[in-house]
Coordinates of C-alpha atoms in Angstrom, one line a residue:
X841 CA 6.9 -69.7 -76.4
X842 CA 7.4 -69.7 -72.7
X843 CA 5.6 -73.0 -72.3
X844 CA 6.8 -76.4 -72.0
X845 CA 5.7 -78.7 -74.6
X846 CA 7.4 -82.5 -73.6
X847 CA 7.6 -86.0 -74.8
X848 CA 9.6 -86.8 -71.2
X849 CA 8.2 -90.2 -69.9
X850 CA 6.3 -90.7 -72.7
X851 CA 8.2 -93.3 -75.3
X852 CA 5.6 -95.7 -76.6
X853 CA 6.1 -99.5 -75.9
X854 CA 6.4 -100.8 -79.4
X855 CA 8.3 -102.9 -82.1
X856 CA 8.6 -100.5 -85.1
X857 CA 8.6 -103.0 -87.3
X858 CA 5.5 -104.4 -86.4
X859 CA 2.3 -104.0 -88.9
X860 CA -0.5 -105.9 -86.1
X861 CA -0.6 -106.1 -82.4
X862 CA 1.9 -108.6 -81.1
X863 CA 2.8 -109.7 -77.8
X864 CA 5.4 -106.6 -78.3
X865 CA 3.1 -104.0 -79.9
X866 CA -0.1 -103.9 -77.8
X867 CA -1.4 -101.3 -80.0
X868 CA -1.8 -102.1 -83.8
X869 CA -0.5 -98.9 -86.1
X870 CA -3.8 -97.6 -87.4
X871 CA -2.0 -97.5 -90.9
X872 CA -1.4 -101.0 -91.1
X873 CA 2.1 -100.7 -92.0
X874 CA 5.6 -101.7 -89.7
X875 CA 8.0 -98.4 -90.1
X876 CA 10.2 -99.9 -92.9
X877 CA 13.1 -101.7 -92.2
X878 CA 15.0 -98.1 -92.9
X879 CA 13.4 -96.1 -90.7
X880 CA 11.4 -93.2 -90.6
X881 CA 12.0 -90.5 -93.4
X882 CA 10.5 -87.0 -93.4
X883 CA 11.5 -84.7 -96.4
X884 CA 11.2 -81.1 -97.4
X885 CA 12.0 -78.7 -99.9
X886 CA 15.2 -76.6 -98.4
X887 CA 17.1 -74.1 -100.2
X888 CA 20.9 -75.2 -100.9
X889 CA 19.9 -78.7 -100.1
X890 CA 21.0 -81.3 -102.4
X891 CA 19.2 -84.7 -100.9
X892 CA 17.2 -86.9 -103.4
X893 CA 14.6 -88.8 -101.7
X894 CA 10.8 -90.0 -103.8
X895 CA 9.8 -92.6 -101.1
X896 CA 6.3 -93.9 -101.4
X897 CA 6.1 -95.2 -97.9
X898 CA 6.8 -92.2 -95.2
X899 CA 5.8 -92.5 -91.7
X900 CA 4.3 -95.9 -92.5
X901 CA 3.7 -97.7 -89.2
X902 CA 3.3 -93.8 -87.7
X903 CA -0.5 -93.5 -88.0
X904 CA -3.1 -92.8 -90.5
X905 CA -3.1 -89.5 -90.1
X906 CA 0.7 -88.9 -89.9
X907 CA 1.1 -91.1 -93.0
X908 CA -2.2 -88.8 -94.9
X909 CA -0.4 -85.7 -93.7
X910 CA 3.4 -86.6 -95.6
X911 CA 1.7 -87.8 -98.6
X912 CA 0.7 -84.5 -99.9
X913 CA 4.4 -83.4 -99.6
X914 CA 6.2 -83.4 -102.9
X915 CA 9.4 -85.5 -103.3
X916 CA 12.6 -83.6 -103.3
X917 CA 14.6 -84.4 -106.2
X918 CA 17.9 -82.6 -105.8
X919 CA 16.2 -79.1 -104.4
X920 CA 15.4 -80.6 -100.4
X921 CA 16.9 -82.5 -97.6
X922 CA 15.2 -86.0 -96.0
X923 CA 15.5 -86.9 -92.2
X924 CA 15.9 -90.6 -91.8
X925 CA 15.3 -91.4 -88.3
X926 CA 17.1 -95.3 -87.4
X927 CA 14.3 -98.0 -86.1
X928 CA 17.1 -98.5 -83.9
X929 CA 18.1 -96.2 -81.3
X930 CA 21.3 -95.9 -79.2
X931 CA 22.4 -99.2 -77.8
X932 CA 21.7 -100.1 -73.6
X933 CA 24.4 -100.3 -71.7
X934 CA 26.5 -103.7 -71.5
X935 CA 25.9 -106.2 -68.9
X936 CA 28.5 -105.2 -66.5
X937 CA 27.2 -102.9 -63.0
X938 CA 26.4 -99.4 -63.6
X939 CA 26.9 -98.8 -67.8
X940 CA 24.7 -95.8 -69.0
X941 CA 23.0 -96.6 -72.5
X942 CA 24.6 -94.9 -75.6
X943 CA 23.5 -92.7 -78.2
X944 CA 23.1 -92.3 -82.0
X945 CA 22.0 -89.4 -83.7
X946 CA 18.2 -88.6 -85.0
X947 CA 17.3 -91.3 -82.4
X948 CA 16.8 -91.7 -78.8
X949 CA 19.1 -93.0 -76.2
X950 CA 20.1 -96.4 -75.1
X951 CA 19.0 -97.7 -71.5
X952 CA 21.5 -97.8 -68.7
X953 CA 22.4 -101.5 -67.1
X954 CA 21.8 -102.1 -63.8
X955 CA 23.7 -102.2 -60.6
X956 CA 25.3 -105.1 -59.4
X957 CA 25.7 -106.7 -55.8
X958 CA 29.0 -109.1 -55.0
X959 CA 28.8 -111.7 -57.7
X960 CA 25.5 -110.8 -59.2
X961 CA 26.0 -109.6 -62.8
X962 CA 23.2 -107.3 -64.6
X963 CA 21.8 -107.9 -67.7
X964 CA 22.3 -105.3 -70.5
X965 CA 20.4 -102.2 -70.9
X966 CA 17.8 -102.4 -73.6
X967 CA 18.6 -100.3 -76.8
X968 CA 16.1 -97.8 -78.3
X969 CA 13.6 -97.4 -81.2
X970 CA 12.6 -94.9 -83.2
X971 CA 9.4 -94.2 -80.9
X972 CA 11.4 -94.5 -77.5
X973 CA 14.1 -94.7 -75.3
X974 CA 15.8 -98.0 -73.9
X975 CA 14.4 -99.0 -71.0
X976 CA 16.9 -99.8 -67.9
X977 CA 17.9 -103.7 -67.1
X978 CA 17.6 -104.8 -63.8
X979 CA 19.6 -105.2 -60.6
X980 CA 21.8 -107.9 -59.0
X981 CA 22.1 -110.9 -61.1
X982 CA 21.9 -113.2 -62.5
X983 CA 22.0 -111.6 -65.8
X984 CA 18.2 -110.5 -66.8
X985 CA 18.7 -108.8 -70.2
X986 CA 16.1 -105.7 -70.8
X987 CA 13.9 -105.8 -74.2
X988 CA 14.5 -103.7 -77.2
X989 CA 11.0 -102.4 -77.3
X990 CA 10.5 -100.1 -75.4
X991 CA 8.8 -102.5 -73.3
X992 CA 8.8 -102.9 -69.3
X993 CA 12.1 -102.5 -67.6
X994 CA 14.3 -105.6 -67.1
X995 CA 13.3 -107.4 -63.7
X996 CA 15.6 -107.8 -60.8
X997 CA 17.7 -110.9 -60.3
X998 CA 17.7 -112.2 -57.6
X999 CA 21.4 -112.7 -55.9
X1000 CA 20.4 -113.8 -52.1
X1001 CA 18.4 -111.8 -49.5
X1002 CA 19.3 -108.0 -50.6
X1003 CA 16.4 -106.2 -52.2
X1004 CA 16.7 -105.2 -55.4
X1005 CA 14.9 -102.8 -58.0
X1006 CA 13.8 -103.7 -61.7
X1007 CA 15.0 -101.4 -64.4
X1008 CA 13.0 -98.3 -65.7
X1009 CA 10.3 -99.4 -68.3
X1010 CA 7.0 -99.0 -69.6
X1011 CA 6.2 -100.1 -67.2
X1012 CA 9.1 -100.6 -64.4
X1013 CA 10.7 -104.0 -64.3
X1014 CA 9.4 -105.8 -60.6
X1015 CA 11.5 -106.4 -57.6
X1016 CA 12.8 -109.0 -55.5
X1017 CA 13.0 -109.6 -51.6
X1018 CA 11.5 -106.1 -51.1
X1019 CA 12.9 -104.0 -53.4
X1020 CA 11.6 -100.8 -54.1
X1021 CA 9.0 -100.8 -57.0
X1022 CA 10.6 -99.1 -59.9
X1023 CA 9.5 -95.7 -62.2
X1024 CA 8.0 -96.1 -64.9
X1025 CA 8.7 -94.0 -68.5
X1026 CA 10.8 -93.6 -71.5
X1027 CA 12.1 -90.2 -73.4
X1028 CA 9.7 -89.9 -76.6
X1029 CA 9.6 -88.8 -79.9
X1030 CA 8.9 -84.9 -80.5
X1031 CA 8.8 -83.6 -84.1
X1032 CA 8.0 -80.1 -84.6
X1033 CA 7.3 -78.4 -88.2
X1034 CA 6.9 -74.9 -88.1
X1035 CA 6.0 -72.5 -90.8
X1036 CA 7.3 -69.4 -89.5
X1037 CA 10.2 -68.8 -86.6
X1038 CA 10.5 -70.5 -83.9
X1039 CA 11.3 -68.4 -80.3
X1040 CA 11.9 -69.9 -77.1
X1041 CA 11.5 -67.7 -74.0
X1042 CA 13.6 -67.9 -70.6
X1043 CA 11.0 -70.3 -69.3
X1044 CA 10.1 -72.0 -72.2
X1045 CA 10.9 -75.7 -72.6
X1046 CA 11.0 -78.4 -75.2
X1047 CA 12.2 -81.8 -73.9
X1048 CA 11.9 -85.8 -74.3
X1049 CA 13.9 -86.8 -71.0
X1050 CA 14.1 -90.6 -70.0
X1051 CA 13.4 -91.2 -66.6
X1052 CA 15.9 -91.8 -63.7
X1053 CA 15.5 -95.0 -60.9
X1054 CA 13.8 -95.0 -57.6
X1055 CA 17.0 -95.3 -54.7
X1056 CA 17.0 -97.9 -52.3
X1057 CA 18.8 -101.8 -52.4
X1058 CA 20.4 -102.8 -55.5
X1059 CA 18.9 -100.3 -58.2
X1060 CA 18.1 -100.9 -61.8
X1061 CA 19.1 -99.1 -64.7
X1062 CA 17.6 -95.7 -65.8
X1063 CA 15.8 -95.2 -69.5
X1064 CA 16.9 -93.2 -72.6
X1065 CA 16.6 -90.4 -73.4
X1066 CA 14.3 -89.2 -76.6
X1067 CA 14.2 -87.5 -80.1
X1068 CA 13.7 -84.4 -80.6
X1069 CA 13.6 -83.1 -84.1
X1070 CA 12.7 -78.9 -84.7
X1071 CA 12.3 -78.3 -88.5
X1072 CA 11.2 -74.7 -89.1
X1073 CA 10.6 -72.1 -92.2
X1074 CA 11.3 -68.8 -90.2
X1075 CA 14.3 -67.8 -87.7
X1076 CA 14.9 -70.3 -84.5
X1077 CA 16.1 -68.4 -81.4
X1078 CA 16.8 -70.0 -77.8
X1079 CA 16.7 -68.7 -74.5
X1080 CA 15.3 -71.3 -72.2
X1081 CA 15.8 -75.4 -72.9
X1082 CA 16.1 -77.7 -75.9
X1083 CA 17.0 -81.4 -74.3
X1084 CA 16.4 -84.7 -74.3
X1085 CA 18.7 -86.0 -71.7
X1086 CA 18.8 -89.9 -70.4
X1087 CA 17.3 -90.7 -67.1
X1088 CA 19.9 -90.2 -63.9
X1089 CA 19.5 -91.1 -60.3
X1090 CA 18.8 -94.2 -57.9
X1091 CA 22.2 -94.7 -56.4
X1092 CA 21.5 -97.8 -53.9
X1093 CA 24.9 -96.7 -51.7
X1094 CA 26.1 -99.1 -50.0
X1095 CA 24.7 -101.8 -51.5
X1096 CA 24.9 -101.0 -54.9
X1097 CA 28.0 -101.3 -57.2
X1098 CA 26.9 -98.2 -59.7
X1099 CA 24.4 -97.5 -61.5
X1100 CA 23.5 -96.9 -65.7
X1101 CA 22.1 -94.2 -66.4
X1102 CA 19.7 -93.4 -69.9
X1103 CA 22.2 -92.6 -72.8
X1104 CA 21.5 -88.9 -74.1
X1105 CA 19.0 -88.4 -76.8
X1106 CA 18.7 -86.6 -79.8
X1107 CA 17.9 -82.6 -80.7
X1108 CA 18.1 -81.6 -84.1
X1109 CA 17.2 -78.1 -85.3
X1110 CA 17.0 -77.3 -88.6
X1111 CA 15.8 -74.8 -91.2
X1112 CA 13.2 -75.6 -94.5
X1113 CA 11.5 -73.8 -97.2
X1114 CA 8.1 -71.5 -95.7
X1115 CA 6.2 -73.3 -98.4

């Protein structure tokens, strides 16, 4: 491929573990399951693998069709390998000025925290889920803690007559005192299962990026990167760009005191059975 095929931006606003539409989940999971408290598992028969795994419940809270689609796949029993992916991504960045999110592996990134202005004091970053990156807290202070959702971006405080910029969100947290309205996005989740090999050209492109912050006043924190995960039956070769990096940018110099960016995603490649 010499294409681009992305999940950048798009992270879904969600609690995993909800089953109906909540105040958190405006959509309700057309399988009428939460993702189980363990996460997401996807298995497959894999030569030399050793895994045992005979859930009854994969991708619940993923779809109807994803959840119809793994429940024709056997269970592996010794002879496979299963991918859990965490309802719980990497963890935002701490309430102090200018922390990028963190990371954790099969997940996405964390959010990054906010900068900071004299005394003001962000809230932390938001961490991620298995369906996005965290979103960014916003800037100045007080503290103004981002969600764990994958929701909107954490709103500005508001710490005297300095604009200031919300975090990055789904969407971007608001302003205060003319602060420049923030992006909107989070990295995504991108699984691809491929029967045969896999080939990535020179200007081919696979990614799940977070998104970086608007620059101006006292900026807010960035988003998380996403999760990618490339399971194929066939050879994988790379020449162009596998990433899901966390969301950079929106230095507020000279008003800001640093900035969080999105922690760095996840990218797994890995080889199954062509059968």
């Amino acid at each position: 491929m010499n294409g681009v095929i992305s999940m950048t931006a798009r992270g879904c606003a969600a609690n995993p573990l909800d089953a109906v539409a909540t105040a958190d989940t405006p959509v309700a999971p057309s399988d009428g399951h939460g993702v189980p408290v363990g996460g997401i598992v996807l298995r497959r028969k894999k030569a030399g693998a050793t895994d045992f795994n005979s859930d009854s419940n994969l991708f619940h809270g993923c779809g109807a069709a994803a959840v119809a689609a793994e429940a024709r796949q056997g269970r592996v029993l010794g002879n496979g390998k299963a991918w859990t992916l965490p309802v719980v991504g990497g963890a935002g960045g701490p309430g102090t000025a200018g922390k990028t999110g963190g990371m954790k592996p099969l997940a996405p990134g964390g959010g990054g925290s906010g900068s900071s202005y004299y005394s003001g004091v962000p809230g932390r970053g938001g961490n991620g889920t298995c369906f996005s990156g965290g979103v960014g807290s916003g800037g100045g202070g007080p503290a103004l803690q981002a969600n764990d959702v994958g929701g909107s971006g954490g709103n500005a405080g508001n710490n005297g007559s300095t604009g200031a910029c919300g975090g990055v969100g789904n969407p971007g947290g608001a302003p205060v005192n003319g602060g420049t309205a923030q992006n909107s996005g989070t990295g995504g989740l991108l699984i691809l299962l491929v029967s045969g090999n896999v080939s990535i050209g020179a200007s081919g492109k696979i990614e799940a990026h977070g998104v970086g912050g608007v620059t101006g006043g006292v900026p807010g924190g960035c988003s998380g990167g996403g999760n990618i995960l490339i399971l194929r039956g066939g050879t994988y070769a790379n020449s162009g760009t596998v990433a899901a990096n966390g969301g950079m940018g929106g230095d507020g110099s000279p008003w800001g005191l640093g900035i969080g960016y999105g922690g760095v995603g996840s990218v797994t490649v890995d080889s199954i059975d062509n059968r």
